[in-house]
Short mmCIF file of C-alpha atoms in Angstrom, two decimals:
data_model
loop_
_atom_site.label_atom_id
_atom_site.label_comp_id
_atom_site.label_asym_id
_atom_site.label_seq_id
_atom_site.Cartn_x
_atom_site.Cartn_y
_atom_site.Cartn_z
CA UNK A 1 13.00 13.98 -7.60
CA UNK A 2 9.83 12.93 -9.38
CA UNK A 3 9.51 9.90 -7.08
CA UNK A 4 7.39 7.09 -8.53
CA UNK A 5 5.56 7.91 -11.76
CA UNK A 6 2.88 5.86 -13.50
CA UNK A 7 1.29 6.13 -16.93
CA UNK A 8 -1.43 6.23 -18.03
CA UNK A 9 -3.69 7.61 -15.27
CA UNK A 10 -6.82 6.14 -16.84
CA UNK A 11 -7.35 3.39 -19.40
CA UNK A 12 -10.35 1.61 -20.88
CA UNK A 13 -9.80 -1.72 -22.63
CA UNK A 14 -12.00 -4.26 -24.34
CA UNK A 15 -11.86 -7.88 -23.27
CA UNK A 16 -8.95 -9.63 -24.92
CA UNK A 17 -6.88 -6.52 -25.58
CA UNK A 18 -3.34 -6.24 -24.27
CA UNK A 19 -1.56 -3.27 -22.77
CA UNK A 20 1.37 -2.24 -20.61
CA UNK A 21 1.17 -0.09 -17.51
CA UNK A 22 4.34 1.91 -17.08
CA UNK A 23 6.14 2.58 -13.81
CA UNK A 24 9.39 4.45 -13.23
CA UNK A 25 11.27 5.70 -10.18
CA UNK A 26 14.25 8.02 -9.86
CA UNK A 27 15.28 7.19 -6.29
CA UNK A 28 17.65 4.36 -7.23
CA UNK A 29 15.49 1.89 -5.29
CA UNK A 30 16.23 -1.77 -5.80
CA UNK A 31 12.81 -3.03 -4.76
CA UNK A 32 9.73 -2.38 -6.92
CA UNK A 33 6.28 -3.87 -6.82
CA UNK A 34 2.82 -3.77 -8.35
CA UNK A 35 -0.43 -3.85 -6.38
CA UNK A 36 -4.06 -3.81 -7.33
CA UNK A 37 -6.66 -2.10 -5.18
CA UNK A 38 -10.23 -3.39 -5.12
CA UNK A 39 -13.05 -2.10 -2.91
CA UNK A 40 -12.97 -3.57 0.60
CA UNK A 41 -9.92 -5.70 -0.15
CA UNK A 42 -7.07 -3.30 0.46
CA UNK A 43 -4.07 -3.68 -1.81
CA UNK A 44 -2.92 -7.04 -3.07
CA UNK A 45 0.55 -7.73 -4.39
CA UNK A 46 0.73 -8.82 -8.05
CA UNK A 47 4.46 -9.06 -8.79
CA UNK A 48 7.62 -7.66 -7.30
CA UNK A 49 11.30 -7.28 -8.11
CA UNK A 50 14.30 -7.07 -5.76
CA UNK A 51 16.61 -5.79 -8.48
CA UNK A 52 17.24 -5.56 -12.21
CA UNK A 53 16.76 -8.94 -13.86
CA UNK A 54 14.94 -10.45 -10.85
CA UNK A 55 11.17 -10.75 -10.54
CA UNK A 56 8.82 -12.89 -8.48
CA UNK A 57 5.12 -13.50 -8.05
CA UNK A 58 2.98 -11.98 -5.37
CA UNK A 59 -0.46 -12.92 -4.13
CA UNK A 60 -2.44 -12.45 -7.38
CA UNK A 61 -0.07 -12.87 -10.38
CA UNK A 62 -2.35 -14.63 -12.88
CA UNK A 63 -2.98 -12.67 -16.07
CA UNK A 64 -0.03 -10.33 -15.54
CA UNK A 65 3.61 -10.34 -16.67
CA UNK A 66 6.51 -8.19 -15.54
CA UNK A 67 10.15 -7.65 -16.42
CA UNK A 68 12.90 -5.55 -14.88
CA UNK A 69 15.62 -4.66 -17.36
CA UNK A 70 16.73 -1.49 -15.54
CA UNK A 71 16.67 -0.28 -11.94
CA UNK A 72 14.36 2.59 -12.89
CA UNK A 73 11.55 0.85 -14.80
CA UNK A 74 9.10 -1.90 -13.90
CA UNK A 75 6.31 -2.29 -16.50
CA UNK A 76 3.24 -4.45 -15.90
CA UNK A 77 1.74 -6.25 -18.91
CA UNK A 78 -1.78 -7.51 -19.33
CA UNK A 79 -1.64 -10.06 -22.12
CA UNK A 80 -5.39 -10.57 -22.63
CA UNK A 81 -7.49 -8.25 -20.50
CA UNK A 82 -10.52 -9.58 -18.63
CA UNK A 83 -13.30 -7.72 -16.78
CA UNK A 84 -11.93 -9.18 -13.51
CA UNK A 85 -8.84 -7.04 -14.04
CA UNK A 86 -10.84 -3.84 -13.67
CA UNK A 87 -9.09 -2.19 -10.74
CA UNK A 88 -6.77 0.58 -9.65
CA UNK A 89 -3.11 -0.36 -10.03
CA UNK A 90 -0.34 1.04 -7.88
CA UNK A 91 3.38 0.77 -8.38
CA UNK A 92 5.70 1.14 -5.38
CA UNK A 93 9.42 1.20 -4.70
CA UNK A 94 11.69 0.97 -1.68
CA UNK A 95 15.32 0.67 -0.71
CA UNK A 96 16.66 -2.85 -0.24
CA UNK A 97 18.31 -4.27 1.74
CA UNK A 98 16.20 -2.52 4.26
CA UNK A 99 15.20 -4.54 7.27
CA UNK A 100 14.21 -1.60 9.38
CA UNK A 101 13.88 1.24 6.89
CA UNK A 102 11.52 -0.44 4.49
CA UNK A 103 9.03 2.30 3.75
CA UNK A 104 7.53 1.90 0.30
CA UNK A 105 6.84 4.91 -1.93
CA UNK A 106 3.73 4.71 -4.08
CA UNK A 107 2.88 6.14 -7.47
CA UNK A 108 -0.43 7.96 -8.11
CA UNK A 109 -2.13 4.90 -9.61
CA UNK A 110 -3.67 3.81 -12.91
CA UNK A 111 -7.42 3.28 -13.06
CA UNK A 112 -8.15 0.48 -15.51
CA UNK A 113 -11.58 -0.52 -16.80
CA UNK A 114 -12.04 -3.65 -18.90
CA UNK A 115 -15.33 -3.85 -20.77
CA UNK B 1 0.89 -16.68 6.12
CA UNK B 2 0.73 -13.02 7.09
CA UNK B 3 -2.52 -11.12 7.43
CA UNK B 4 -3.85 -7.78 8.65
CA UNK B 5 -7.36 -7.15 9.91
CA UNK B 6 -8.86 -3.68 10.24
CA UNK B 7 -12.18 -2.50 11.53
CA UNK B 8 -14.65 -2.01 8.73
CA UNK B 9 -15.82 1.45 7.85
CA UNK B 10 -16.95 3.90 7.10
CA UNK B 11 -16.22 5.71 10.32
CA UNK B 12 -18.07 9.01 10.56
CA UNK B 13 -17.02 11.54 13.18
CA UNK B 14 -17.63 15.18 13.96
CA UNK B 15 -14.71 17.58 13.90
CA UNK B 16 -12.60 17.50 17.12
CA UNK B 17 -13.82 14.01 18.03
CA UNK B 18 -11.43 11.26 19.17
CA UNK B 19 -10.47 8.67 16.58
CA UNK B 20 -9.52 5.03 17.00
CA UNK B 21 -9.10 2.63 14.09
CA UNK B 22 -8.34 -0.90 15.21
CA UNK B 23 -5.71 -3.06 13.51
CA UNK B 24 -4.54 -6.55 14.40
CA UNK B 25 -2.08 -8.75 12.58
CA UNK B 26 -0.70 -12.25 12.24
CA UNK B 27 2.84 -12.76 11.02
CA UNK B 28 5.29 -15.63 10.76
CA UNK B 29 8.29 -13.44 11.45
CA UNK B 30 8.91 -10.21 13.34
CA UNK B 31 7.24 -7.57 11.20
CA UNK B 32 7.45 -3.82 10.91
CA UNK B 33 4.06 -2.12 11.09
CA UNK B 34 2.73 0.81 9.11
CA UNK B 35 -0.23 3.06 8.66
CA UNK B 36 -0.74 4.45 5.17
CA UNK B 37 -3.29 7.11 4.22
CA UNK B 38 -4.99 7.60 0.86
CA UNK B 39 -6.64 10.96 0.21
CA UNK B 40 -9.33 11.11 -2.48
CA UNK B 41 -7.92 10.62 -5.97
CA UNK B 42 -4.37 10.08 -4.77
CA UNK B 43 -1.93 7.23 -4.11
CA UNK B 44 -0.94 5.95 -0.69
CA UNK B 45 1.32 7.95 1.61
CA UNK B 46 3.11 6.66 4.66
CA UNK B 47 1.51 8.14 7.78
CA UNK B 48 3.59 6.47 10.50
CA UNK B 49 5.52 3.31 11.27
CA UNK B 50 6.94 1.22 14.11
CA UNK B 51 9.66 -1.37 13.75
CA UNK B 52 9.80 -3.14 17.13
CA UNK B 53 7.63 -3.96 20.10
CA UNK B 54 6.48 -0.99 22.23
CA UNK B 55 7.62 1.51 19.58
CA UNK B 56 5.20 4.38 19.08
CA UNK B 57 4.89 5.88 15.64
CA UNK B 58 3.50 9.40 15.37
CA UNK B 59 2.85 11.99 12.68
CA UNK B 60 0.38 14.86 12.12
CA UNK B 61 -1.25 14.20 15.50
CA UNK B 62 -1.81 10.50 14.76
CA UNK B 63 -0.24 7.83 16.96
CA UNK B 64 0.00 4.04 17.00
CA UNK B 65 1.87 1.72 19.37
CA UNK B 66 3.31 -1.66 18.35
CA UNK B 67 1.82 -4.15 20.82
CA UNK B 68 3.43 -7.54 20.34
CA UNK B 69 1.50 -9.17 23.19
CA UNK B 70 -1.86 -8.34 21.57
CA UNK B 71 -0.54 -8.29 17.96
CA UNK B 72 -2.14 -4.88 17.48
CA UNK B 73 -1.29 -1.49 16.01
CA UNK B 74 -4.33 0.72 16.61
CA UNK B 75 -4.38 4.20 15.10
CA UNK B 76 -5.50 7.12 17.31
CA UNK B 77 -5.91 10.85 17.05
CA UNK B 78 -7.16 13.09 19.81
CA UNK B 79 -9.01 15.65 17.67
CA UNK B 80 -9.82 14.95 14.02
CA UNK B 81 -10.25 17.60 11.35
CA UNK B 82 -12.26 17.62 8.14
CA UNK B 83 -8.94 17.39 6.27
CA UNK B 84 -8.32 13.97 7.87
CA UNK B 85 -11.11 12.47 5.75
CA UNK B 86 -9.40 9.68 3.82
CA UNK B 87 -8.94 5.91 3.68
CA UNK B 88 -6.49 4.49 6.20
CA UNK B 89 -4.61 1.24 5.63
CA UNK B 90 -2.77 -0.79 8.22
CA UNK B 91 0.08 -2.88 6.82
CA UNK B 92 2.96 -5.07 7.83
CA UNK B 93 6.30 -5.77 6.23
CA UNK B 94 7.99 -9.06 7.00
CA UNK B 95 11.72 -9.47 6.41
CA UNK B 96 11.14 -13.20 6.12
CA UNK B 97 8.87 -12.48 3.12
CA UNK B 98 11.16 -10.22 1.12
CA UNK B 99 9.83 -7.05 2.75
CA UNK B 100 6.57 -7.40 0.88
CA UNK B 101 3.74 -5.36 2.33
CA UNK B 102 0.56 -7.08 3.48
CA UNK B 103 -2.37 -4.67 3.74
CA UNK B 104 -5.59 -4.62 5.66
CA UNK B 105 -8.80 -3.86 3.80
CA UNK B 106 -8.74 -0.15 4.60
CA UNK B 107 -11.03 2.01 6.74
CA UNK B 108 -12.74 5.05 5.29
CA UNK B 109 -12.91 8.00 7.69
CA UNK B 110 -15.39 10.81 7.11
CA UNK B 111 -15.14 13.88 9.32
CA UNK B 112 -18.07 16.30 9.31
CA UNK B 113 -17.76 19.98 10.29
#
């Protein structure tokens, strides 16, 4: 199993550019999510999905779009990048319904810089 | 809403010293509690977890006990090593909130030889 994979590892954008961060998992997990990590603020949830075709907003969704057409993939789109979106982005997945066994598995992260 | 508060770092210790990283939480439901660790340049890995009151999670010499009465989940290790240098995140997962994880701000641990 590759687990959770993310591409690219690093990306530099100019303000106003758009891009898609890719995330895939091969564990047949229903639940997938995107977080951003900023210094001193831990990880904050951007969007999540409880299954193919179902997405919902997290704590900081503005400026980001997601879709979930398959169980395996959960791409994150930045429509018009802003310097405030400079961050490290983590994708995670877990088995749902879980209740007790709700460990999330994280990808290695994408470091994004917006100039 | 849910929240997690961790002691601010960095925490600097000498090798073989005792480690405590404090974590307290507020939750609307009955959460599961986690400690995740992030080594330099890597993603987060689950270190340990506890799913009900008085449960003790343990792994790699680290321990944490779910204390419902004090809403705490402090991380401890009796003798730290240089290889334990990392950022540690306390988190909770609330079934009433779709199992979403709420993280604390993270505590950087630096262990010197």
